[in-house]
Coordinates of C-alpha atoms and ligand atoms in Angstrom, one line a residue:
X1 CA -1.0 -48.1 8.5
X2 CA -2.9 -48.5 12.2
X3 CA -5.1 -45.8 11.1
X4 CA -6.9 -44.8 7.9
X5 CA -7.4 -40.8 7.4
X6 CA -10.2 -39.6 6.5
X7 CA -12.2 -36.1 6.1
X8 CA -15.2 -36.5 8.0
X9 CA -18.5 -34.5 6.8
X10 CA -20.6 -33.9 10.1
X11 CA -22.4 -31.0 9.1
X12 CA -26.0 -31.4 11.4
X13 CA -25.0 -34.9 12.2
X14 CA -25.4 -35.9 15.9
X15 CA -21.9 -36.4 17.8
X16 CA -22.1 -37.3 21.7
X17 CA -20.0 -35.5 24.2
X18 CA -20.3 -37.4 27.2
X19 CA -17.8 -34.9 30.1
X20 CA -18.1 -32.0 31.2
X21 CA -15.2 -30.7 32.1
X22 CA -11.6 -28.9 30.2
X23 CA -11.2 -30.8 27.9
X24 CA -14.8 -31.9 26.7
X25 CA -14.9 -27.9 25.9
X26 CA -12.2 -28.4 24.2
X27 CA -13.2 -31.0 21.9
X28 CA -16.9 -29.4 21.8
X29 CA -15.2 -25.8 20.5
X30 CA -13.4 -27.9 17.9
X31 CA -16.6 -29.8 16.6
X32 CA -18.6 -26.7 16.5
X33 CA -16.7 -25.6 13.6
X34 CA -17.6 -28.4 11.5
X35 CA -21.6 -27.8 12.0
X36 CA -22.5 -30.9 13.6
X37 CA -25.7 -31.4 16.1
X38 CA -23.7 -31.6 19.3
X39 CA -24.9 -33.1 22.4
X40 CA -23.2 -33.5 25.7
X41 CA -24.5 -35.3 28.6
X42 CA -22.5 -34.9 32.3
X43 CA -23.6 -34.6 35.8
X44 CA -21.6 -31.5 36.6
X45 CA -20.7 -28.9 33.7
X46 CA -19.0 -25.6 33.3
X47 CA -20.0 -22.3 32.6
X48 CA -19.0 -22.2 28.9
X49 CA -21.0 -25.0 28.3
X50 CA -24.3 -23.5 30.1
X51 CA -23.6 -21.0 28.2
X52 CA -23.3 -22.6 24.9
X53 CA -26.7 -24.6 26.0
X54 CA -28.8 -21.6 27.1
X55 CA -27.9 -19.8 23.6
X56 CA -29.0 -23.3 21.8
X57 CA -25.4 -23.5 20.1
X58 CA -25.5 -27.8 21.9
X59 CA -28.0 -29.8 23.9
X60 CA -27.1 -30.4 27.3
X61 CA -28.1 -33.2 29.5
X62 CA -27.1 -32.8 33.1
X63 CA -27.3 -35.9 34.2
X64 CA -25.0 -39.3 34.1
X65 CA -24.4 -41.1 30.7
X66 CA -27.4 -43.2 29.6
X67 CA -26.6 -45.9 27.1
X68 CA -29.5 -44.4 25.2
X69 CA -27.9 -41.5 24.7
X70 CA -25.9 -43.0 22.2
X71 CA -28.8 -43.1 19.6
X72 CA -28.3 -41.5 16.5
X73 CA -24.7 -40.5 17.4
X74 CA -22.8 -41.0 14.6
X75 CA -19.3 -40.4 16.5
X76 CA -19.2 -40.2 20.4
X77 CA -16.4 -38.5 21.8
X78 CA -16.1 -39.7 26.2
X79 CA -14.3 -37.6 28.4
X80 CA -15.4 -38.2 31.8
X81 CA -12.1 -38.4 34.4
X82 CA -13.5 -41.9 35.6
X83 CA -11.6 -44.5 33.4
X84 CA -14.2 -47.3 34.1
X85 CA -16.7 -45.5 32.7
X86 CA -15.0 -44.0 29.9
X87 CA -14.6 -48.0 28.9
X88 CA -17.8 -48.7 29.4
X89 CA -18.9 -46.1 27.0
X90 CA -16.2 -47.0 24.5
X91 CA -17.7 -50.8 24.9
X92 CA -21.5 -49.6 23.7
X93 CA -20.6 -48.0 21.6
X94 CA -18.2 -50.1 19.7
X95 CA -21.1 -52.9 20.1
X96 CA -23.2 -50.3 17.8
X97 CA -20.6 -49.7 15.5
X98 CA -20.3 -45.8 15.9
X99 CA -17.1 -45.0 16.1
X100 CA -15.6 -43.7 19.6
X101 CA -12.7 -41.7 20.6
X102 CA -11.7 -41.6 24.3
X103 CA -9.8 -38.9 25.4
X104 CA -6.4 -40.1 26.3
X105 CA -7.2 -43.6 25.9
X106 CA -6.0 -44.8 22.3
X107 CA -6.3 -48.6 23.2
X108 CA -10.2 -48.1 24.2
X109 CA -10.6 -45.6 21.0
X110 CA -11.8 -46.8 17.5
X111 CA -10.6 -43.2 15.9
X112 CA -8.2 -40.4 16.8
X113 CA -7.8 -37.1 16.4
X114 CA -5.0 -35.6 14.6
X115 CA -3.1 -32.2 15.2
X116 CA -4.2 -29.8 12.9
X117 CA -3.3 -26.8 10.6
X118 CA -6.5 -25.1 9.7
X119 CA -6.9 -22.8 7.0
X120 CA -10.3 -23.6 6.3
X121 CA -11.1 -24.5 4.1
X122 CA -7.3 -26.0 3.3
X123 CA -6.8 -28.2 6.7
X124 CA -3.6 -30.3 7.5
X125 CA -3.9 -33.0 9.6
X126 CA -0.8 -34.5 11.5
X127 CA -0.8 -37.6 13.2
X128 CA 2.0 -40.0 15.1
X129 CA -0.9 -42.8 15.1
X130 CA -0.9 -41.8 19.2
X131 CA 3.0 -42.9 19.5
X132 CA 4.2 -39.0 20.3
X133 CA 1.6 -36.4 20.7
X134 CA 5.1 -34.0 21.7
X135 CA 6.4 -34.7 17.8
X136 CA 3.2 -34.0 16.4
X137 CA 3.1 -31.1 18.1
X138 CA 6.3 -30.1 16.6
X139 CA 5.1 -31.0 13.5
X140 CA 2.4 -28.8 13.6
X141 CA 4.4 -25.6 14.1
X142 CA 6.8 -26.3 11.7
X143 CA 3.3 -26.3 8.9
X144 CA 2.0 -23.4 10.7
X145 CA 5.0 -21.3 9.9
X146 CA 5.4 -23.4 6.0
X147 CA 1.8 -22.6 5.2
X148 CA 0.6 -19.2 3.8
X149 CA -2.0 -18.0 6.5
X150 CA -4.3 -17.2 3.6
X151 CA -3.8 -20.2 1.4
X152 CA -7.2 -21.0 2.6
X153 CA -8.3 -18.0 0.6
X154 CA -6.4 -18.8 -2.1
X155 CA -8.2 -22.7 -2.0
X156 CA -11.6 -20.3 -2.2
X157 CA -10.4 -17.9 -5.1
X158 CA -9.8 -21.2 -7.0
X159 CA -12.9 -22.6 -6.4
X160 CA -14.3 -19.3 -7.6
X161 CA -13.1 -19.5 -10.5
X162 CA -14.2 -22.9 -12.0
X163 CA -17.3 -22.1 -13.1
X164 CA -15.9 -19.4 -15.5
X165 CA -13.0 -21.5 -16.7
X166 CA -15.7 -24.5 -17.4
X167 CA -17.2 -21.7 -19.8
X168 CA -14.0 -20.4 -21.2
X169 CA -12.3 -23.2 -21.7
X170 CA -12.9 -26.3 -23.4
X171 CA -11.6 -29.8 -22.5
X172 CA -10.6 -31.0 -19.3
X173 CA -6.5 -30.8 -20.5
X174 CA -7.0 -27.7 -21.0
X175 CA -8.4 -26.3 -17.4
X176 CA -6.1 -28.4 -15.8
X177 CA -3.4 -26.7 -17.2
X178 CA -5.2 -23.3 -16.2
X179 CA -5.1 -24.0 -12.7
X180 CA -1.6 -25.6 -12.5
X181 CA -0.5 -22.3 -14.1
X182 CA -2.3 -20.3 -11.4
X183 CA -1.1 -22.3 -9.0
X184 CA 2.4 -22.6 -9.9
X185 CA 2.8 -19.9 -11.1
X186 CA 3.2 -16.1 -10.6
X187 CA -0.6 -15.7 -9.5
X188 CA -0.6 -18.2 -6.6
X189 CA 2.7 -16.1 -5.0
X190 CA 0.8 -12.6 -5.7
X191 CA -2.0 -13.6 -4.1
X192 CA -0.4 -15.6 -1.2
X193 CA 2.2 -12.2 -0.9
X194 CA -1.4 -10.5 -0.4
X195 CA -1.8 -9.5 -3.8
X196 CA -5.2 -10.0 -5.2
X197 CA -5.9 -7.8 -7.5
X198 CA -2.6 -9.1 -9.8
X199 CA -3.7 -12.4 -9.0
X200 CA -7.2 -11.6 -10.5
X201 CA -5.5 -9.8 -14.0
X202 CA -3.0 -12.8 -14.5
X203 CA -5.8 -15.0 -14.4
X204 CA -7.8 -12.8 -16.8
X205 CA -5.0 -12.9 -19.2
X206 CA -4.7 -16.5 -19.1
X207 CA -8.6 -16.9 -19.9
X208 CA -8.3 -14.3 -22.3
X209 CA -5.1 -16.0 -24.1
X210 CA -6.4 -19.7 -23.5
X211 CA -3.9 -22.2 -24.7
X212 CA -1.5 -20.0 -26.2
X213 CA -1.6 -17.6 -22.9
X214 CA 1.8 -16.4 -22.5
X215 CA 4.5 -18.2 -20.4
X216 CA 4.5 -16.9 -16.7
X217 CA 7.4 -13.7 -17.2
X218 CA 10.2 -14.0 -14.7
X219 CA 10.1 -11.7 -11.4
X220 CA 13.1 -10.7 -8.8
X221 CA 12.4 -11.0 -5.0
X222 CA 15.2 -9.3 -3.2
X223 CA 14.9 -11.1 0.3
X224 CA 17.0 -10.2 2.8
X225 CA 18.7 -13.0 4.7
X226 CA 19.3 -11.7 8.0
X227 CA 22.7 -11.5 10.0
X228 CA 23.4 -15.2 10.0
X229 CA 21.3 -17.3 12.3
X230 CA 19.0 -19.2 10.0
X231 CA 16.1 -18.8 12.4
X232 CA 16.7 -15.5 11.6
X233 CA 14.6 -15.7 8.3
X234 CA 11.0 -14.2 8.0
X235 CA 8.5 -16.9 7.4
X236 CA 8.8 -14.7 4.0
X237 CA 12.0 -14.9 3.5
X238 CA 11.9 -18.9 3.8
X239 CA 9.0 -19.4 1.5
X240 CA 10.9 -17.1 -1.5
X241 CA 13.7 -19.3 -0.6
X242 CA 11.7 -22.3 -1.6
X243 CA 9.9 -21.4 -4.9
X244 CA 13.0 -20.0 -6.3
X245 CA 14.2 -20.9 -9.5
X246 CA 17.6 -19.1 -9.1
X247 CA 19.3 -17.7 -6.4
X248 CA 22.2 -15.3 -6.0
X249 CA 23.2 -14.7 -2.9
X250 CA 26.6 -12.5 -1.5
X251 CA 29.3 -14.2 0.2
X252 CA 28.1 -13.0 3.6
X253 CA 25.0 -15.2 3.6
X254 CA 25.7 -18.5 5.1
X255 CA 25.0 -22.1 4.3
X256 CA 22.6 -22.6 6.8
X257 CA 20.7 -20.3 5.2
X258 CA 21.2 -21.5 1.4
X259 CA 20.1 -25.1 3.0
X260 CA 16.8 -23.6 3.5
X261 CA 16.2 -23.1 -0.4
X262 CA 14.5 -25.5 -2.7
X263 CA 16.9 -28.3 -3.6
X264 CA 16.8 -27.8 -7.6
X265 CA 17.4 -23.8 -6.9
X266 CA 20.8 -22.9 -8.5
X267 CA 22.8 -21.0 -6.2
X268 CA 25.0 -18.7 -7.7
X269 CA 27.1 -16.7 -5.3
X270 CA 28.1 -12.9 -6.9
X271 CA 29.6 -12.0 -3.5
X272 CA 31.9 -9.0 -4.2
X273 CA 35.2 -10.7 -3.3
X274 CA 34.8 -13.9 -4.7
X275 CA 36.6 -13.2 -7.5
X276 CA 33.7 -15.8 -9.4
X277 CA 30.8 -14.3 -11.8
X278 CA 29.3 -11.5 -11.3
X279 CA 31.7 -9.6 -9.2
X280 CA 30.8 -6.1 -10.0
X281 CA 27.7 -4.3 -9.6
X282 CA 26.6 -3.9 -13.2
X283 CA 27.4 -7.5 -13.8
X284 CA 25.4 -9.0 -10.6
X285 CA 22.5 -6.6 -12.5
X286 CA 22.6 -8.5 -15.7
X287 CA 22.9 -11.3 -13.9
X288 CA 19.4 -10.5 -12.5
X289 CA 17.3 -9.7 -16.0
X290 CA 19.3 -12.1 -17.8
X291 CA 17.4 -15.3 -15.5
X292 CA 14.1 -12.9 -15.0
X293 CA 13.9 -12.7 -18.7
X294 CA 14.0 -16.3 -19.4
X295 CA 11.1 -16.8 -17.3
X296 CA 12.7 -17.9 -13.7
X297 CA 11.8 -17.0 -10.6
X298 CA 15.3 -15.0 -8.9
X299 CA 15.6 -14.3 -5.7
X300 CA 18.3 -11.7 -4.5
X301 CA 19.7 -12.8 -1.1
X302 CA 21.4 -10.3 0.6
X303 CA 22.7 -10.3 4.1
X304 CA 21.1 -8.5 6.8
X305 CA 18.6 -5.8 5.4
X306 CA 18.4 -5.3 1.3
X307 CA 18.0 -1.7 1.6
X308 CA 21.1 -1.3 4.3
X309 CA 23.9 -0.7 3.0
X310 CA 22.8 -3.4 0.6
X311 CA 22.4 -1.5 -3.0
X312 CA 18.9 -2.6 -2.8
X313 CA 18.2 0.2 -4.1
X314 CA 20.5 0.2 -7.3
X315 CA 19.8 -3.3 -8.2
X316 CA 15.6 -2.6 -8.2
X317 CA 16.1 0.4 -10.8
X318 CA 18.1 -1.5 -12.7
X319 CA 14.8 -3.9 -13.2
X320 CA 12.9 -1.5 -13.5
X321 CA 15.0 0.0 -16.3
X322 CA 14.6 -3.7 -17.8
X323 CA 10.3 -3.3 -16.9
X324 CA 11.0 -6.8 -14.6
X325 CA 8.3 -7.2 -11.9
X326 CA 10.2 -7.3 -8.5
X327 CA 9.0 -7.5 -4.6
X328 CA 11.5 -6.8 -1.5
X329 CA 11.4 -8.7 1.6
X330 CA 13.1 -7.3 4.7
X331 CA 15.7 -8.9 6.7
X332 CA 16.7 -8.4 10.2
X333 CA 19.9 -5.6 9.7
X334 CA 23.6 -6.6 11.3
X335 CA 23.3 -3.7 13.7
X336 CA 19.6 -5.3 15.2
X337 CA 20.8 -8.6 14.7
X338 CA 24.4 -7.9 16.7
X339 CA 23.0 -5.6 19.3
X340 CA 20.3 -8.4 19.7
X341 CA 22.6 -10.8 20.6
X342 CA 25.1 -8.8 22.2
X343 CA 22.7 -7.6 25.0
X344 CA 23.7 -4.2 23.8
X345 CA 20.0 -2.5 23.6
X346 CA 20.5 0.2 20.7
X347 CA 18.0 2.6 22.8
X348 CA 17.6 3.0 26.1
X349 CA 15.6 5.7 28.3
X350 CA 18.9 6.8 30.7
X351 CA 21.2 6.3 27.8
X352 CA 20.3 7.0 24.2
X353 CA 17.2 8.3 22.4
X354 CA 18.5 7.9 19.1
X355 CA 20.3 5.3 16.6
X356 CA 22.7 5.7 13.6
X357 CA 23.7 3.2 11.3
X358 CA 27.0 4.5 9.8
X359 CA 29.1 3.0 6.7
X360 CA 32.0 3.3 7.6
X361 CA 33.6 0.8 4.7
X362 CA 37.2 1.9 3.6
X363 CA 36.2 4.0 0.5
X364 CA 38.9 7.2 -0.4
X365 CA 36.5 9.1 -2.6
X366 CA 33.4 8.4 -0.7
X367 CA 32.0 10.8 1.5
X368 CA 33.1 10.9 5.4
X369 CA 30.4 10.2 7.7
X370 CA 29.0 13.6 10.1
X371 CA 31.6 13.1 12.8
X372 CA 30.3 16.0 14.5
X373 CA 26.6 14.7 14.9
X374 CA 28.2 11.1 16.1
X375 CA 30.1 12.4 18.4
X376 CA 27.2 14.5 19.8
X377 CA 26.1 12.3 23.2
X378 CA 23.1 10.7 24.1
X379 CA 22.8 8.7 20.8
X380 CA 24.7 5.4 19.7
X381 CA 25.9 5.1 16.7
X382 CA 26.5 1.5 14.8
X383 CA 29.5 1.4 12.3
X384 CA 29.3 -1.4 9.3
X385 CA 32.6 -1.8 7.8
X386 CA 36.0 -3.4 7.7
X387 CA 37.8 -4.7 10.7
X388 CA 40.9 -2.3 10.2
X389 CA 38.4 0.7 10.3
X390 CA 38.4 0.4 14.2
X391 CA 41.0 2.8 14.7
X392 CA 39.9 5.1 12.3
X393 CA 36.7 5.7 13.6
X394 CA 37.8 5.8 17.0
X395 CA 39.7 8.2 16.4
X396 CA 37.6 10.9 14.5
X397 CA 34.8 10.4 17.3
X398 CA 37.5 11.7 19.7
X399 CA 38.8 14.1 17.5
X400 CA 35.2 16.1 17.0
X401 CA 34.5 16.3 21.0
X402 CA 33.3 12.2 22.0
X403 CA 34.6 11.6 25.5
X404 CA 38.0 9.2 25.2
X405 CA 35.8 6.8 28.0
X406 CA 32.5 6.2 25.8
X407 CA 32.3 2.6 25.9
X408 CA 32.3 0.9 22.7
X409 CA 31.9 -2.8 21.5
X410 CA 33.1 -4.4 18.4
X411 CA 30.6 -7.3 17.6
X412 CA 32.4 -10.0 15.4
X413 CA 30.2 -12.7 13.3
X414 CA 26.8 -11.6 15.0
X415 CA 24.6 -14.4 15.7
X416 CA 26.1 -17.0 15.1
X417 CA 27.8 -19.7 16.9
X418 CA 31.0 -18.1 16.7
X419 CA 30.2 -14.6 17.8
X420 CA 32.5 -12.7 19.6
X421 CA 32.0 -9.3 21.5
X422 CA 34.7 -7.2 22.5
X423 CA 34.3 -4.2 24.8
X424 CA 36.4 -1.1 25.7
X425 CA 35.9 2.5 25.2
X426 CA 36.8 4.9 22.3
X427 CA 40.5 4.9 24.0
X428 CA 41.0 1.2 23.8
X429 CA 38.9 0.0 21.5
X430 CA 41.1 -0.6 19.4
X431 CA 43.8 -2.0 20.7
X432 CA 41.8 -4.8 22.1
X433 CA 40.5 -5.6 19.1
X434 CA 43.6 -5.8 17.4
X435 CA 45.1 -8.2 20.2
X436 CA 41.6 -10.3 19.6
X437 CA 42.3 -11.4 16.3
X438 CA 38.5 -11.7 16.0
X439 CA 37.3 -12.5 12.1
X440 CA 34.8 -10.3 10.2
X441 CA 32.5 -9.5 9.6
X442 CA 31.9 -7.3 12.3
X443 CA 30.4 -4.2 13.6
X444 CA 31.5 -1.4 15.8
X445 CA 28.7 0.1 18.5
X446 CA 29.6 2.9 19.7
X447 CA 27.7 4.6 22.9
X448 CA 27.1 4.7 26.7
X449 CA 24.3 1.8 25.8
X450 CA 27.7 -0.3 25.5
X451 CA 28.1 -0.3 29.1
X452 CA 24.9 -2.5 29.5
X453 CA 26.9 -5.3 27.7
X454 CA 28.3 -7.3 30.7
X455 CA 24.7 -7.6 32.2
X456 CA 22.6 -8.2 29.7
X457 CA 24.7 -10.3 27.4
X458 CA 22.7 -14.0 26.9
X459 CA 23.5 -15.5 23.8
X460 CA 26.3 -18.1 24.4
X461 CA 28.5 -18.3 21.5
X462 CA 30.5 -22.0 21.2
X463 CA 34.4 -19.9 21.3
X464 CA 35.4 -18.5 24.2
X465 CA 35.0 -15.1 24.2
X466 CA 38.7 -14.7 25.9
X467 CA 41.5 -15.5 23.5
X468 CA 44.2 -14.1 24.4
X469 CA 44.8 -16.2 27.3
X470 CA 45.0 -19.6 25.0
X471 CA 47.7 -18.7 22.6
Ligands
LIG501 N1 22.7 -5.4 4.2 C1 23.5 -5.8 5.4 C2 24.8 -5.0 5.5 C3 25.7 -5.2 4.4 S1 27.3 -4.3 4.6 C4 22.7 -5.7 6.6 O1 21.6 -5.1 6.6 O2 23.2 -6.2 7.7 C5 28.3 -5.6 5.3 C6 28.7 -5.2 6.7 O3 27.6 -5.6 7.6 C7 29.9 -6.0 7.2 O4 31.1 -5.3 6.8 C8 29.7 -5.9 8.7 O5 30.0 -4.6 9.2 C9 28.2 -6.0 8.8 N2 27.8 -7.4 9.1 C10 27.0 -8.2 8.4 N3 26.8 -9.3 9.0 C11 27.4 -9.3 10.2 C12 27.5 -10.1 11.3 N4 27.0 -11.4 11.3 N5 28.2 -9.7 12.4 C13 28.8 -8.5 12.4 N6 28.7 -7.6 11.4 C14 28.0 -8.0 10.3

C-alpha cells in the first residue's frame, strides 16, 4: 500500500493555500466544508476568493509565498502554475514535517486527495494511489448511483439513537444486535425508501420487545424491470435487486438484468409460458406470501412497468388480502422504452397530442379495444401483444375510418442489441412484418408520429435491420 487512508479532523486547524487561481478555489471550497482555519497567500487572486476574504470565511495574503507562512499549517496544499516553486514549497515543507499535497504533482506530494462520495456525514473515498484519476472517476459514479442519497441521514438517525438504546438495553451483545437489525433489516430500507416515520415505529418495537423483539416480517417490492436494456433500471430498481432475498421474475426480464441482483438471491422465474412453477396467476400469488411469510425479502420483477399491463394490480391485493407490507417501484414501460429507441417520439406538436397504450394480446372473451377512438387521428396509439395480432389490428383501424396510409412500425425486442424496427403503413404493415420474421416480443405503433422514424432513428442495434435480402 503506497498510501495509508486516513480521516483527517481539521476542524479550526490552520491549512495553507498557497495559489490563487481555479483550482486553489477548488481545493479551498472543498476544505471549507471540513471547518478548518484556511489561509491562502498568492500574488494575484480571483473574485471568489476576495470575496470569501472580505466576508472573513479565509485569510488572504496577496503577496508571494513566504516560507513563514508555513507556521502552524498543519497540511499545506500549493497550487501555483510555476512548477519550481510548487517544489520549493513542497521542499519546506516536507523539511517541517507538515504534510504537503501539490496539485498535479504526486512525486513532490507527501498526501493525496481521493475522489469522493459525500454524504456527510457517511463519506466514501476512492483512490487509484495517482495511477488513473479517469478510473477513479469512474469509480465514483458508479458509488454515487450505489449509495442512498440520504444514507447520510440515516448514519445521523443511528447516532440518534444510541443514547436511548444505552438506557434500554443492557449489554453491549445486546445493542449490537439492535443496530444490526436496524440496519439490516426492514428499517434501514424504509428509511433509505424515504420512510421515516416506519423507520422510527420498527425501531420502537424493537426497544419495546428487546431481545425477544420479533423477527423482521417479510415485505414484497414489485420493481419493474424495464424493456430490456439493463441500464434501463432506476437506481431503485437496482438497489431492491440487491437486498433481495428472493426474486421472481417473468420470462420477459433478461439476464442482464437478473445479473444485477445479489449473488445469494434465489431467482425463481414464474414467467407465464415457462411451463415451470408458478405458471398461473393464483399460483405466482402464493408464491409471493408463501417467501414474505417466512420472513424474506421478495421482489416482483416484472418487465417494463408493474402496473402496465403487468397485473400489478392483482398481485398487491392479493398481499394485502395476506396483510403483507409491499412497495412498487416503476419501470420504464415497452411502449417509452421502444418508441425511445426507435426515434418514434410518442407526441409530437404537428403530429399527435395524445398516446394510448392498447392490449391488444390474443384473448376471445376479453373485451375489444375502442377501435373507433384509435382510429380517430391526431393521436398514436401503442399496441402490446402477440406478433400474429399485426394483421388483426391493422385491420379493425381501417375498418372503423383510419386512413389505409397511416404509417405504422412494429418494434421487435426494444432496447436491446437485437432490436429491430419495421415500418409501413396500416396497408402493409403487415405483410412486411410477416416477410421479417422478426422475434417477439414486440410492439405495434401506430400513428403519423411513425413517419419521423427514418430521421430520428439512433440506436444501432447489432442485426441488420434488412433481412430479407440475406436469406
Ligand atoms: N409490463 C410490461 C408489459 C407486459 S405485456 C411493460 O410495461 O412494458 C408484454 C408485452 O409488452 C409484449 O407482448 C410486448 O408487446 C411488449 N414488450 C415488452 N418488452 C418489449 C420489448 N423489449 N420490445 C418490444 N415489445 C415489448
Amino acid at each position: 500500500m503506497k498510501y495509508f487512508p486516513i480521516f483527517f479532523d481539521l476542524w479550526a486547524q490552520k491549512v495553507l493555500v498557497v495559489g490563487g487561481g481555479e483550482v486553489a478555489l477548488r481545493k479551498v471550497v472543498l476544505l471549507e466544508q471540513s471547518g478548518a482555519a484556511i489561509t491562502l497567500v498568492a500574488p494575484e487572486i480571483l473574485p471568489e476568493l476576495r470575496e470569501r476574504a472580505a466576508a472573513g470565511k479565509i485569510q488572504v495574503h496577496i503577496r508571494e509565498f513566504l516560507p513563514a507562512d508555513l507556521s502552524g499549517a498543519r497540511l499545506v496544499i500549493v497550487a501555483t502554475s510555476r512548477r519550481a516553486v510548487n517544489r520549493w514549497i513542497a521542499a519546506l515543507s516536507e523539511a517541517r514535517a507538515i504534510p504537503v499535497n501539490v496539485v498535479d504533482d504526486r512525486e513532490a506530494s507527501r498526501f493525496i486527495v481521493p475522489a469522493i462520495v459525500d454524504r456527510d456525514p457517511v463519506l466514501a473515498a476512492i483512490s487509484t494511489s495517482g495511477t488513473s484519476p479517469v478510473l477513479a472517476r469512474r469509480l465514483r459514479e458508479r458509488l454515487e448511483a450505489a449509495i442512498p442519497k440520504n444514507i447520510g441521514a440515516l448514519a445521523s438517525w443511528l447516532r440518534s439513537l444510541r443514547h436511548i438504546a444505552r438506557r434500554r438495553l443492557h449489554g453491549i451483545d445486546e445493542r449490537r444486535r439492535f443496530f444490526e437489525t436496524l440496519v439490516d433489516g426492514p428499517a434501514a430500507r424504509h428509511f433509505v425508501g424515504g420512510d421515516v416515520r416506519g423507520a422510527q415505529r420498527i425501531a420502537q418495537q424493537l426497544l419495546a420487545g428487546t431481545s425477544a423483539a420479533p423477527h423482521a416480517s417479510g415485505e414484497v417490492t414489485l420493481v419493474g424491470a424495464g424493456p430490456g436494456d439493463p441500464e434501463l433500471l432506476t437506481l431503485k430498481a437496482l438497489r431492491a435487486l440487491q437486498d433481495a432475498d428472493v426474486i421472481l421474475h417473468d420470462r420477459l426480464v433478461p439476464q442482464a438484468v437478473l445479473d444485477m441482483a445479489r449473488r445469494d438471491a434465489a431467482q425463481i422465474c414464474v414467467g407465464k409460458a415457462a411451463g415451470g412453477i408458478g405458471s398461473t396467476q393464483e399460483e405466482i400469488n402464493a408464491l409471493l406470501i408463501e417467501h414474505a411469510l417466512l420472513g424474506k425479502r421478495v421482489v416482483r420483477l416484472k418487465g417494463g412497468d408493474p402496473f402496465i399491463f403487468g397485473r400489478g394490480g392483482e398481485e398487491l391485493e392479493a398481499l394485502l388480502d395476506a396483510r403483507i407490507s409491499f412497495s412498487v417501484i416503476p419501470g420504464v414501460t415497452a411502449a417509452a422504452g421502444c418508441a425511445a429507441y426507435a426515434g418514434i417520439p410518442l407526441t409530437h406538436r404537428d403530429h399527435a397530442h395524445s398516446v394510448t397504450f392498447v392490449t391488444a394480446h390474443a384473448d376471445k372473451d376479453g373485451p375489444e379495444p375502442d377501435w373507433q377512438a384509435l382510429a380517430k387521428p391526431g393521436i398514436t396509439a401503442v399496441f402490446y401483444m402477440g406478433l400474429a395480432r399485426v394483421e388483426h389490428i391493422a385491420a379493425r383501424l381501417m375498418a372503423h375510418g383510419a386512413s389505409a396510409a397511416l404509417p405504422a412500425a412494429v418494434v421487435a425486442q426494444g432496447t436491446l442489441p437485437s432490436q429491430r424496427v419495421i415500418t409501413g403503413t396500416l396497408a402493409t404493415i403487415a405483410a412486411v412484418t410477416a416477410g421479417s420474421n422478426v422475434e417477439s416480443p414486440a410492439l405495434l405503433v401506430v400513428g403519423e408520429v411513425v413517419s419521423l422514424q427514418r430521421r430520428l432513428a439512433w440506436f444501432e442495434s447489432a442485426e441488420p435491420l434488412d433481412v430479407s435480402q440475406s436469406a
